[in-house]
CSV table of C-alpha atoms in Angstrom, one decimal:
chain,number,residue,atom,x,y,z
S,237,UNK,CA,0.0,0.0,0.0
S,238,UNK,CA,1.8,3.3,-0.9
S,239,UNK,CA,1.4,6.3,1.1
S,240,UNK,CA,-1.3,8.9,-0.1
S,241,UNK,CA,1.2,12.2,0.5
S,242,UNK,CA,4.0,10.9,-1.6
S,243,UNK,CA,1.6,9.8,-4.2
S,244,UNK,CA,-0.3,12.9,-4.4
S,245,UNK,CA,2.9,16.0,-4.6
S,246,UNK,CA,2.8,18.5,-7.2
S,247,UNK,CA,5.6,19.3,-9.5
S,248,UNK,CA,8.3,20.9,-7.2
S,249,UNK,CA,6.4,19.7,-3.6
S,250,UNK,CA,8.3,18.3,-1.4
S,251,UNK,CA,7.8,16.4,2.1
S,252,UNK,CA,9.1,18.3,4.8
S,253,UNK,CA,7.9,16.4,7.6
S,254,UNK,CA,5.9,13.2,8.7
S,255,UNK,CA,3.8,13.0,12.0
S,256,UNK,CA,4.4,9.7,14.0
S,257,UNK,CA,2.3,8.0,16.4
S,258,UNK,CA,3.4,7.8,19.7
S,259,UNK,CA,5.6,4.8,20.7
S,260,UNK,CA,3.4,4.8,24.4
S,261,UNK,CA,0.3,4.2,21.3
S,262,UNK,CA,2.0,1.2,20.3
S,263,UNK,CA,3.3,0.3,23.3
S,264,UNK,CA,-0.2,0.0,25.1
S,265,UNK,CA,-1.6,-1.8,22.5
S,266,UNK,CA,1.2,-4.5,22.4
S,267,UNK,CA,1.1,-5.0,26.4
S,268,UNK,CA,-2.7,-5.2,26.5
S,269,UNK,CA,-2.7,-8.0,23.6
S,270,UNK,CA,0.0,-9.7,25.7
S,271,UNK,CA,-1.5,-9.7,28.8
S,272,UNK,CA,-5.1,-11.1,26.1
S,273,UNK,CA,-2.8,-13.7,25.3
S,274,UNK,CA,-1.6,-15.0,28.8
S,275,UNK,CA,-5.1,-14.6,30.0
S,276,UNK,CA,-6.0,-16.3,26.8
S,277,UNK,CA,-3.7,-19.5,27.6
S,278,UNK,CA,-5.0,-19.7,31.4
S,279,UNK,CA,-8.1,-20.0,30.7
S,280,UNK,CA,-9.8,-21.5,27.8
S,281,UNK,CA,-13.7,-20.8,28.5
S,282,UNK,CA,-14.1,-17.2,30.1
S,283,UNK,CA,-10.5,-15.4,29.4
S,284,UNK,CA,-10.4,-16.6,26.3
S,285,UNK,CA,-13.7,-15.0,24.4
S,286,UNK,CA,-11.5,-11.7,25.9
S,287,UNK,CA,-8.6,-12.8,24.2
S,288,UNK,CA,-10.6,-13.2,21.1
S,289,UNK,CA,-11.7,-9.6,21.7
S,290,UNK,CA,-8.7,-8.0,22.4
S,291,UNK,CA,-7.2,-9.2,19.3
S,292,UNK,CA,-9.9,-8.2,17.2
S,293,UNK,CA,-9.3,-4.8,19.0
S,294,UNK,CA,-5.6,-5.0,18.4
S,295,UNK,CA,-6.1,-5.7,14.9
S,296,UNK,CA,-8.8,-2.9,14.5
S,297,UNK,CA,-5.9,-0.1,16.1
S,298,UNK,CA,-3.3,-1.5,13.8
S,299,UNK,CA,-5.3,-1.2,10.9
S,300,UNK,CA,-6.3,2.9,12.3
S,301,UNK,CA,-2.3,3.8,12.9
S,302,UNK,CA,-1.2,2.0,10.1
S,303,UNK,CA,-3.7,4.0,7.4
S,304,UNK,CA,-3.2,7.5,9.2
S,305,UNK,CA,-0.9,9.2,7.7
S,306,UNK,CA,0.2,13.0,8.6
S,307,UNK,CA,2.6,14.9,6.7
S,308,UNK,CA,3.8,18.8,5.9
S,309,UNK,CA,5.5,19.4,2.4
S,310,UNK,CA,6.5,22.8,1.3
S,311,UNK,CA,3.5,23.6,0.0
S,312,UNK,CA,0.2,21.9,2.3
S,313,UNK,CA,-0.5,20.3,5.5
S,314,UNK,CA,-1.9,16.9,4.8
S,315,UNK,CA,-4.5,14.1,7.0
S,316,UNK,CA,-5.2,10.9,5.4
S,317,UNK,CA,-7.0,8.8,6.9
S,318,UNK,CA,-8.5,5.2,6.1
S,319,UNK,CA,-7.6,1.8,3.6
S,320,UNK,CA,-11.0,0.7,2.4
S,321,UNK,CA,-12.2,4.2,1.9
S,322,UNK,CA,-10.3,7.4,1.9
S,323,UNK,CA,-11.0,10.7,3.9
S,324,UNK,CA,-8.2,13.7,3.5
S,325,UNK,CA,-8.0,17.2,4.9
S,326,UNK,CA,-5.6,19.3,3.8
S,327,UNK,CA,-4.7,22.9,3.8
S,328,UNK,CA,-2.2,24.7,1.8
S,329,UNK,CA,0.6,26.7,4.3
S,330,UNK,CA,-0.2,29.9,3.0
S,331,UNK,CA,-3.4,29.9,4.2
S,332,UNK,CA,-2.9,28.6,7.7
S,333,UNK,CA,-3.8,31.5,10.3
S,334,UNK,CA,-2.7,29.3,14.0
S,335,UNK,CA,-1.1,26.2,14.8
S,336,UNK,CA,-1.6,25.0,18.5
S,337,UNK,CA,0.0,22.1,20.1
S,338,UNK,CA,-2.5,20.6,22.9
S,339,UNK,CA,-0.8,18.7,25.4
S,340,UNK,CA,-2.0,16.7,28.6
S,341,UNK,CA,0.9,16.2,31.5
S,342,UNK,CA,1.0,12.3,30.7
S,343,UNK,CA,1.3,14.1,27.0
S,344,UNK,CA,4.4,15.8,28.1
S,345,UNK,CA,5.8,13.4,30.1
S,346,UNK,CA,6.0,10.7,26.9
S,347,UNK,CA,6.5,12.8,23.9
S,348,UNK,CA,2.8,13.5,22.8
S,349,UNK,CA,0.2,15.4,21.9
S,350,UNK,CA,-2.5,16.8,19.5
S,351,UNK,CA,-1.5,19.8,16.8
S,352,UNK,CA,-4.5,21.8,15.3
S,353,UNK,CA,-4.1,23.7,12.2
S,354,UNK,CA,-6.9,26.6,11.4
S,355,UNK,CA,-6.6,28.1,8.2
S,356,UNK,CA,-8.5,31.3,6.9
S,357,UNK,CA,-12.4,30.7,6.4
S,358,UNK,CA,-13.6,27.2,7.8
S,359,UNK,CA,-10.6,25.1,7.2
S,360,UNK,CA,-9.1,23.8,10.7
S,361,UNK,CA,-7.2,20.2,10.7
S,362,UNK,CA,-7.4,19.0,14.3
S,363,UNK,CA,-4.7,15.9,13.9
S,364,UNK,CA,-4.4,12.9,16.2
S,365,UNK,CA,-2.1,12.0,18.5
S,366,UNK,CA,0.8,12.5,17.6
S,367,UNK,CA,5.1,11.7,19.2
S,368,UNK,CA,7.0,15.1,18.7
S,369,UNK,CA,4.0,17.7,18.7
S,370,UNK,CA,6.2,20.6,19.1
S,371,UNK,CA,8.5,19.6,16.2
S,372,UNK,CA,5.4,18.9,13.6
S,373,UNK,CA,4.1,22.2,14.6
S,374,UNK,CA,8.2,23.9,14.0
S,375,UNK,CA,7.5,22.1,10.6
S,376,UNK,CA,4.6,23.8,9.6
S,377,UNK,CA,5.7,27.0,10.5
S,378,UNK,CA,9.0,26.5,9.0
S,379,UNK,CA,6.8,25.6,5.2
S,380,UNK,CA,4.4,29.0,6.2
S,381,UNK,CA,7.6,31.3,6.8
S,382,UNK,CA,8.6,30.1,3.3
S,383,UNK,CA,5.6,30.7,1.4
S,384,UNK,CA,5.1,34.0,3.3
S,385,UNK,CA,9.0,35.0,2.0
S,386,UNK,CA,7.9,33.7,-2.1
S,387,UNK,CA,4.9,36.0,-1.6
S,388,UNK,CA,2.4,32.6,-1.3
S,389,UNK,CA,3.9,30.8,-4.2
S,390,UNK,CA,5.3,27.5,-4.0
S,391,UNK,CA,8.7,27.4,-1.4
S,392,UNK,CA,11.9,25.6,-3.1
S,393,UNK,CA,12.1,22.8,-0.5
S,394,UNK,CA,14.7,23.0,2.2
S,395,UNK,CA,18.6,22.4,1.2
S,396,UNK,CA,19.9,19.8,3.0
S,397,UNK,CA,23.4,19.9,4.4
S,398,UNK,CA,26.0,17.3,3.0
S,399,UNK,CA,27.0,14.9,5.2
């Protein structure tokens, strides 16, 4: 399955940055279909209808975190979302008015949080969790600075230094 951002750039658009889900995501979701699976050899009548259920569960978050996809490129801020059927939002950087980071203390103490982008009109992208909040958000302002210094049109993408 190819990803929906790379597939979909312009001429001259470039990825600048990709949203992650946060490792304590994952690692939630692997202890509690552990723990299913202990349960699950214990006991064969009761625990294991729950282990049934949590890996159905498991399965059903996989499939969510592995079709999300949330990216910045030099010239829009992109949401995918879904495998069977497709939903995006997007909103092109030189339109965005605010970008806030929203994070809880159990946010900040593991890396995470939630980044909301409100363009002009209606347009507002309210992403999901997300590890490294603060340095999606730098990336989105880094693309809007650009397009604000080309006068809205599309930003060269970002030299890289040469390692």
């Amino acid at each position: 399955m190819g990803r929906y951002v790379e597939k979909s750039l312009a001429e001259g658009e470039e990825v600048v940055a990709q949203g992650t889900w946060p490792i304590a995501y994952w690692t939630f979701a692997w202890v509690i279909l552990g723990v299913a699976a202990v349960a699950g050899l214990l006991s064969l009548v009761y625990l294991g209808w729950l282990a049934v259920i949590v890996l159905v569960w498991f399965g059903l978050v996989t499939l969510h975190m592995s079709t999300t996809q949330f990216a910045v490129t030099n010239q829009r801020v992109a949401l995918k979302r879904g495998w069977l059927t497709l939903s995006t939002q997007e909103l092109a950087v030189s339109n965005i008015e605010e970008v806030r980071v929203e994070q809880t203390l159990i946010g900040r103490l593991f890396g995470f949080g939630r980044v909301v982008v409100t363009g002009t009109g209606e347009g507002v992208i309210a992403f999901p969790p997300m590890g490294h909040p603060i340095r999606f958000r730098q990336a989105i302002e880094n693309a809007r600075n650009r397009a604000r210094a080309t006068g809205g049109a599309p930003a060269p993408p970002p030299r890289r230094p040469k390692r």
